Amino acid sequence: MSNRGLEGVVVADTELSKIYGEEGRLVYRGYEIEDLAENATFEEVCYLLLYGELPNSAQLTDFRRQLESERTVPGAVLDLLRLLPRDTHPMAALRTAASALAGFDPDARDMTEEANFRKAIRLTAQMPTLTAAWGRIRNGQEPIAPRDGLGHAANFLYMLTGETPDELRARTMDVAFTLHAEHGMNASTFAARVTVATLADMHSGLTSAIGTLKGPLHGGANERVMHMLLEIGEPDRAEAWVRDALARGERIMGFGHRVYRALDPRAPILRSLAMQLAAQGGDTRWLDIASRIESVMREEMDRRGKKIYPNVDFYSASVYYTLGIPTDMFTNVFAMARTPGWTAHMIEQLRDNRLIRPKANYVGPLDKKVQPIEKRG
Ligand code: CMC
């Protein structure tokens, strides 16, 4: 018998994060996610994931400067983006451009740990630039160059929209990045670790991870959540919409998780950010629809005896929409936020590497003989 979906299989020791699935608790390197979201910036969280401890003031200043200095991407990679059909999905554009970065990275083939740390910082810095550039290029606009002095999250919104975000919007983006930065042996992290475990380079690992995150059962769910909210359109239509979808046997995007059997701890933090943004903009429509969906789901799942609760993608959708991020770029936000997690995992994998090579249980026919081609039916 095979273990479908590798559920419950432990494939590595990690010092990066721990998920308490039954309690709905998430810890990065010993720190509770709520504490980090409230009291640290994304840059501090990146440093923590990469180096194992929060930075002191001098270390943070230096780390921010390193990130800032690595934000620019080669002009040739922007030219490559210009060659893509305009309707290329932003995650496909990101996957292509991230892969192409390898050709221009002075450390691409250097697999020493020092070089891998440099690439981890560089790739974390470059991912928002690539996403924002595609957001402009596909609309026939010129990419906006990164701006020094803006934090990682604020600079992304600036490069995407051309406007410097106010404090609430910048902080909201920053916290959303922190919440997505790391999450144990999720599918895309596993893909990255499998890739570098063959001793392929970090850009290959990143490209595998981006491709894996793209699917709607993983990072692609946030985009689908927004489609659902837009399709429902009005709070009063939510209940019938959800009940009809469940009756057709469909999954409701933004609900359920392989590991959590309780509320995903990231969801209430995002709900609170969504509430603050809605209050600032005076438009609570998406939140109202979301909370109606949540209560119908609670009722339906209780009735079916299933522990299905909102996950990180449920409230991130309305947060990103309110921040002015195009719906089809939501998963890119997840990818840029997860880059420190992915790269830290690749470094961890390589410290104690062994090829990851599970087995398959063959269930096909046996004892067949090759027939001459004219005798085959
Ligand atoms: N809506 C309705 N029913 C659901 C849902 C859902 N979103 N998720 C799971 N179920 C049901 C499923 O139909 C199954 O029922 P039954 O036992 O009667 O066949 C049962 O719950 C268990 O589902 P499963 O497919 O065995 O669970 P899994 O661990 O393989 O899947 C999941 C986890 C996240 C893929 C799934 O919950 C899902 O498809 N959710 C919607 C997509 C989504 O929001 N993904 C984002 C995940 S969080 C961010 C990330 O890490 O990427």
PDB file of N, CA, C and O in Angstrom, residues 247-292:
ATOM      1  N   ALA A 247     -22.928  21.044  -2.121  1.00  0.00           N
ATOM      2  CA  ALA A 247     -23.852  20.005  -2.599  1.00  0.00           C
ATOM      3  C   ALA A 247     -23.336  19.401  -3.913  1.00  0.00           C
ATOM      4  O   ALA A 247     -23.564  18.219  -4.201  1.00  0.00           O
ATOM      5  N   ARG A 248     -22.637  20.195  -4.692  1.00  0.00           N
ATOM      6  CA  ARG A 248     -22.029  19.674  -5.944  1.00  0.00           C
ATOM      7  C   ARG A 248     -20.721  18.925  -5.658  1.00  0.00           C
ATOM      8  O   ARG A 248     -20.042  18.495  -6.582  1.00  0.00           O
ATOM      9  N   GLY A 249     -20.334  18.845  -4.383  1.00  0.00           N
ATOM     10  CA  GLY A 249     -19.114  18.125  -4.015  1.00  0.00           C
ATOM     11  C   GLY A 249     -17.854  18.948  -4.236  1.00  0.00           C
ATOM     12  O   GLY A 249     -16.739  18.414  -4.253  1.00  0.00           O
ATOM     13  N   GLU A 250     -18.012  20.270  -4.371  1.00  0.00           N
ATOM     14  CA  GLU A 250     -16.823  21.107  -4.602  1.00  0.00           C
ATOM     15  C   GLU A 250     -16.159  21.484  -3.278  1.00  0.00           C
ATOM     16  O   GLU A 250     -16.796  21.491  -2.240  1.00  0.00           O
ATOM     17  N   ARG A 251     -14.885  21.816  -3.371  1.00  0.00           N
ATOM     18  CA  ARG A 251     -14.162  22.311  -2.197  1.00  0.00           C
ATOM     19  C   ARG A 251     -14.296  23.825  -2.144  1.00  0.00           C
ATOM     20  O   ARG A 251     -14.266  24.483  -3.177  1.00  0.00           O
ATOM     21  N   ILE A 252     -14.370  24.343  -0.947  1.00  0.00           N
ATOM     22  CA  ILE A 252     -14.413  25.790  -0.793  1.00  0.00           C
ATOM     23  C   ILE A 252     -12.969  26.245  -0.563  1.00  0.00           C
ATOM     24  O   ILE A 252     -12.319  25.827   0.400  1.00  0.00           O
ATOM     25  N   MET A 253     -12.491  27.085  -1.460  1.00  0.00           N
ATOM     26  CA  MET A 253     -11.090  27.513  -1.382  1.00  0.00           C
ATOM     27  C   MET A 253     -10.865  28.377  -0.138  1.00  0.00           C
ATOM     28  O   MET A 253     -11.734  29.146   0.259  1.00  0.00           O
ATOM     29  N   GLY A 254      -9.662  28.210   0.458  1.00  0.00           N
ATOM     30  CA  GLY A 254      -9.364  28.968   1.671  1.00  0.00           C
ATOM     31  C   GLY A 254      -9.799  28.240   2.935  1.00  0.00           C
ATOM     32  O   GLY A 254      -9.706  28.797   4.028  1.00  0.00           O
ATOM     33  N   PHE A 255     -10.272  27.004   2.772  1.00  0.00           N
ATOM     34  CA  PHE A 255     -10.652  26.194   3.939  1.00  0.00           C
ATOM     35  C   PHE A 255      -9.920  24.863   3.894  1.00  0.00           C
ATOM     36  O   PHE A 255      -9.672  24.314   2.813  1.00  0.00           O
ATOM     37  N   GLY A 256      -9.626  24.332   5.078  1.00  0.00           N
ATOM     38  CA  GLY A 256      -9.009  23.011   5.167  1.00  0.00           C
ATOM     39  C   GLY A 256      -7.498  23.096   5.119  1.00  0.00           C
ATOM     40  O   GLY A 256      -6.925  24.071   4.613  1.00  0.00           O
ATOM     41  N   HIS A 257      -6.881  22.093   5.688  1.00  0.00           N
ATOM     42  CA  HIS A 257      -5.417  22.061   5.698  1.00  0.00           C
ATOM     43  C   HIS A 257      -4.955  20.653   5.999  1.00  0.00           C
ATOM     44  O   HIS A 257      -5.602  19.949   6.777  1.00  0.00           O
ATOM     45  N   ARG A 258      -3.852  20.238   5.413  1.00  0.00           N
ATOM     46  CA  ARG A 258      -3.328  18.911   5.690  1.00  0.00           C
ATOM     47  C   ARG A 258      -2.902  18.773   7.145  1.00  0.00           C
ATOM     48  O   ARG A 258      -3.054  17.720   7.761  1.00  0.00           O
ATOM     49  N   VAL A 259      -2.360  19.828   7.726  1.00  0.00           N
ATOM     50  CA  VAL A 259      -1.777  19.709   9.058  1.00  0.00           C
ATOM     51  C   VAL A 259      -2.691  20.263  10.165  1.00  0.00           C
ATOM     52  O   VAL A 259      -2.791  19.685  11.237  1.00  0.00           O
ATOM     53  N   TYR A 260      -3.351  21.383   9.896  1.00  0.00           N
ATOM     54  CA  TYR A 260      -4.191  21.960  10.964  1.00  0.00           C
ATOM     55  C   TYR A 260      -5.518  21.236  11.086  1.00  0.00           C
ATOM     56  O   TYR A 260      -6.214  21.033  10.090  1.00  0.00           O
ATOM     57  N   ARG A 261      -5.852  20.874  12.315  1.00  0.00           N
ATOM     58  CA  ARG A 261      -7.189  20.359  12.611  1.00  0.00           C
ATOM     59  C   ARG A 261      -7.909  21.374  13.490  1.00  0.00           C
ATOM     60  O   ARG A 261      -8.822  21.058  14.228  1.00  0.00           O
ATOM     61  N   ALA A 262      -7.439  22.588  13.449  1.00  0.00           N
ATOM     62  CA  ALA A 262      -8.016  23.711  14.192  1.00  0.00           C
ATOM     63  C   ALA A 262      -7.840  24.933  13.291  1.00  0.00           C
ATOM     64  O   ALA A 262      -7.296  24.815  12.196  1.00  0.00           O
ATOM     65  N   LEU A 263      -8.256  26.077  13.771  1.00  0.00           N
ATOM     66  CA  LEU A 263      -8.112  27.290  12.964  1.00  0.00           C
ATOM     67  C   LEU A 263      -6.632  27.573  12.695  1.00  0.00           C
ATOM     68  O   LEU A 263      -5.810  27.554  13.621  1.00  0.00           O
ATOM     69  N   ASP A 264      -6.287  27.804  11.451  1.00  0.00           N
ATOM     70  CA  ASP A 264      -4.929  28.211  11.075  1.00  0.00           C
ATOM     71  C   ASP A 264      -4.622  29.523  11.808  1.00  0.00           C
ATOM     72  O   ASP A 264      -5.355  30.504  11.645  1.00  0.00           O
ATOM     73  N   PRO A 265      -3.577  29.574  12.644  1.00  0.00           N
ATOM     74  CA  PRO A 265      -3.347  30.768  13.467  1.00  0.00           C
ATOM     75  C   PRO A 265      -3.077  32.027  12.644  1.00  0.00           C
ATOM     76  O   PRO A 265      -3.177  33.143  13.155  1.00  0.00           O
ATOM     77  N   ARG A 266      -2.732  31.847  11.375  1.00  0.00           N
ATOM     78  CA  ARG A 266      -2.467  33.008  10.522  1.00  0.00           C
ATOM     79  C   ARG A 266      -3.759  33.685  10.083  1.00  0.00           C
ATOM     80  O   ARG A 266      -3.778  34.875   9.778  1.00  0.00           O
ATOM     81  N   ALA A 267      -4.854  32.897  10.031  1.00  0.00           N
ATOM     82  CA  ALA A 267      -6.114  33.445   9.524  1.00  0.00           C
ATOM     83  C   ALA A 267      -6.665  34.587  10.381  1.00  0.00           C
ATOM     84  O   ALA A 267      -7.024  35.644   9.844  1.00  0.00           O
ATOM     85  N   PRO A 268      -6.723  34.450  11.737  1.00  0.00           N
ATOM     86  CA  PRO A 268      -7.267  35.572  12.511  1.00  0.00           C
ATOM     87  C   PRO A 268      -6.406  36.828  12.444  1.00  0.00           C
ATOM     88  O   PRO A 268      -6.927  37.942  12.534  1.00  0.00           O
ATOM     89  N   ILE A 269      -5.095  36.649  12.267  1.00  0.00           N
ATOM     90  CA  ILE A 269      -4.224  37.837  12.155  1.00  0.00           C
ATOM     91  C   ILE A 269      -4.567  38.575  10.857  1.00  0.00           C
ATOM     92  O   ILE A 269      -4.703  39.799  10.828  1.00  0.00           O
ATOM     93  N   LEU A 270      -4.756  37.805   9.790  1.00  0.00           N
ATOM     94  CA  LEU A 270      -5.112  38.429   8.517  1.00  0.00           C
ATOM     95  C   LEU A 270      -6.522  39.022   8.566  1.00  0.00           C
ATOM     96  O   LEU A 270      -6.771  40.078   7.974  1.00  0.00           O
ATOM     97  N   ARG A 271      -7.417  38.358   9.292  1.00  0.00           N
ATOM     98  CA  ARG A 271      -8.786  38.899   9.411  1.00  0.00           C
ATOM     99  C   ARG A 271      -8.734  40.259  10.102  1.00  0.00           C
ATOM    100  O   ARG A 271      -9.396  41.211   9.679  1.00  0.00           O
ATOM    101  N   SER A 272      -7.905  40.357  11.134  1.00  0.00           N
ATOM    102  CA  SER A 272      -7.817  41.632  11.842  1.00  0.00           C
ATOM    103  C   SER A 272      -7.209  42.721  10.935  1.00  0.00           C
ATOM    104  O   SER A 272      -7.654  43.868  10.944  1.00  0.00           O
ATOM    105  N   LEU A 273      -6.218  42.345  10.115  1.00  0.00           N
ATOM    106  CA  LEU A 273      -5.653  43.325   9.172  1.00  0.00           C
ATOM    107  C   LEU A 273      -6.707  43.737   8.151  1.00  0.00           C
ATOM    108  O   LEU A 273      -6.830  44.914   7.780  1.00  0.00           O
ATOM    109  N   ALA A 274      -7.481  42.741   7.675  1.00  0.00           N
ATOM    110  CA  ALA A 274      -8.530  43.031   6.691  1.00  0.00           C
ATOM    111  C   ALA A 274      -9.541  44.002   7.297  1.00  0.00           C
ATOM    112  O   ALA A 274     -10.025  44.926   6.619  1.00  0.00           O
ATOM    113  N   MET A 275      -9.833  43.842   8.591  1.00  0.00           N
ATOM    114  CA  MET A 275     -10.795  44.735   9.245  1.00  0.00           C
ATOM    115  C   MET A 275     -10.253  46.154   9.327  1.00  0.00           C
ATOM    116  O   MET A 275     -10.966  47.119   9.081  1.00  0.00           O
ATOM    117  N   GLN A 276      -8.958  46.266   9.642  1.00  0.00           N
ATOM    118  CA  GLN A 276      -8.368  47.612   9.729  1.00  0.00           C
ATOM    119  C   GLN A 276      -8.362  48.301   8.368  1.00  0.00           C
ATOM    120  O   GLN A 276      -8.668  49.485   8.250  1.00  0.00           O
ATOM    121  N   LEU A 277      -8.035  47.540   7.331  1.00  0.00           N
ATOM    122  CA  LEU A 277      -8.017  48.121   5.987  1.00  0.00           C
ATOM    123  C   LEU A 277      -9.424  48.517   5.544  1.00  0.00           C
ATOM    124  O   LEU A 277      -9.626  49.577   4.938  1.00  0.00           O
ATOM    125  N   ALA A 278     -10.395  47.638   5.870  1.00  0.00           N
ATOM    126  CA  ALA A 278     -11.777  47.919   5.477  1.00  0.00           C
ATOM    127  C   ALA A 278     -12.268  49.178   6.197  1.00  0.00           C
ATOM    128  O   ALA A 278     -12.934  50.034   5.603  1.00  0.00           O
ATOM    129  N   ALA A 279     -11.895  49.310   7.470  1.00  0.00           N
ATOM    130  CA  ALA A 279     -12.325  50.490   8.227  1.00  0.00           C
ATOM    131  C   ALA A 279     -11.702  51.748   7.623  1.00  0.00           C
ATOM    132  O   ALA A 279     -12.361  52.780   7.485  1.00  0.00           O
ATOM    133  N   GLN A 280     -10.447  51.649   7.222  1.00  0.00           N
ATOM    134  CA  GLN A 280      -9.779  52.815   6.631  1.00  0.00           C
ATOM    135  C   GLN A 280     -10.446  53.224   5.313  1.00  0.00           C
ATOM    136  O   GLN A 280     -10.650  54.392   5.041  1.00  0.00           O
ATOM    137  N   GLY A 281     -10.799  52.217   4.503  1.00  0.00           N
ATOM    138  CA  GLY A 281     -11.361  52.516   3.181  1.00  0.00           C
ATOM    139  C   GLY A 281     -12.876  52.648   3.192  1.00  0.00           C
ATOM    140  O   GLY A 281     -13.476  53.012   2.185  1.00  0.00           O
ATOM    141  N   GLY A 282     -13.502  52.316   4.316  1.00  0.00           N
ATOM    142  CA  GLY A 282     -14.956  52.436   4.421  1.00  0.00           C
ATOM    143  C   GLY A 282     -15.721  51.409   3.591  1.00  0.00           C
ATOM    144  O   GLY A 282     -16.884  51.625   3.258  1.00  0.00           O
ATOM    145  N   ASP A 283     -15.067  50.293   3.237  1.00  0.00           N
ATOM    146  CA  ASP A 283     -15.764  49.283   2.432  1.00  0.00           C
ATOM    147  C   ASP A 283     -15.573  47.912   3.080  1.00  0.00           C
ATOM    148  O   ASP A 283     -14.489  47.342   3.043  1.00  0.00           O
ATOM    149  N   THR A 284     -16.637  47.394   3.670  1.00  0.00           N
ATOM    150  CA  THR A 284     -16.515  46.115   4.383  1.00  0.00           C
ATOM    151  C   THR A 284     -17.116  44.955   3.580  1.00  0.00           C
ATOM    152  O   THR A 284     -17.302  43.866   4.115  1.00  0.00           O
ATOM    153  N   ARG A 285     -17.415  45.207   2.299  1.00  0.00           N
ATOM    154  CA  ARG A 285     -18.125  44.180   1.528  1.00  0.00           C
ATOM    155  C   ARG A 285     -17.435  42.815   1.517  1.00  0.00           C
ATOM    156  O   ARG A 285     -18.042  41.790   1.785  1.00  0.00           O
ATOM    157  N   TRP A 286     -16.106  42.799   1.226  1.00  0.00           N
ATOM    158  CA  TRP A 286     -15.411  41.509   1.100  1.00  0.00           C
ATOM    159  C   TRP A 286     -15.342  40.790   2.436  1.00  0.00           C
ATOM    160  O   TRP A 286     -15.490  39.570   2.508  1.00  0.00           O
ATOM    161  N   LEU A 287     -15.168  41.600   3.497  1.00  0.00           N
ATOM    162  CA  LEU A 287     -15.137  41.002   4.833  1.00  0.00           C
ATOM    163  C   LEU A 287     -16.498  40.442   5.220  1.00  0.00           C
ATOM    164  O   LEU A 287     -16.600  39.376   5.821  1.00  0.00           O
ATOM    165  N   ASP A 288     -17.536  41.179   4.862  1.00  0.00           N
ATOM    166  CA  ASP A 288     -18.888  40.715   5.191  1.00  0.00           C
ATOM    167  C   ASP A 288     -19.183  39.407   4.470  1.00  0.00           C
ATOM    168  O   ASP A 288     -19.724  38.471   5.051  1.00  0.00           O
ATOM    169  N   ILE A 289     -18.792  39.334   3.199  1.00  0.00           N
ATOM    170  CA  ILE A 289     -19.020  38.083   2.456  1.00  0.00           C
ATOM    171  C   ILE A 289     -18.207  36.964   3.098  1.00  0.00           C
ATOM    172  O   ILE A 289     -18.703  35.861   3.336  1.00  0.00           O
ATOM    173  N   ALA A 290     -16.940  37.272   3.427  1.00  0.00           N
ATOM    174  CA  ALA A 290     -16.064  36.247   4.009  1.00  0.00           C
ATOM    175  C   ALA A 290     -16.636  35.739   5.326  1.00  0.00           C
ATOM    176  O   ALA A 290     -16.636  34.538   5.593  1.00  0.00           O
ATOM    177  N   SER A 291     -17.148  36.648   6.151  1.00  0.00           N
ATOM    178  CA  SER A 291     -17.630  36.151   7.447  1.00  0.00           C
ATOM    179  C   SER A 291     -18.914  35.345   7.271  1.00  0.00           C
ATOM    180  O   SER A 291     -19.147  34.391   8.021  1.00  0.00           O
ATOM    181  N   ARG A 292     -19.736  35.664   6.262  1.00  0.00           N
ATOM    182  CA  ARG A 292     -20.920  34.815   6.003  1.00  0.00           C
ATOM    183  C   ARG A 292     -20.475  33.428   5.528  1.00  0.00           C
ATOM    184  O   ARG A 292     -21.030  32.412   5.938  1.00  0.00           O
TER     185      ARG A 292
END
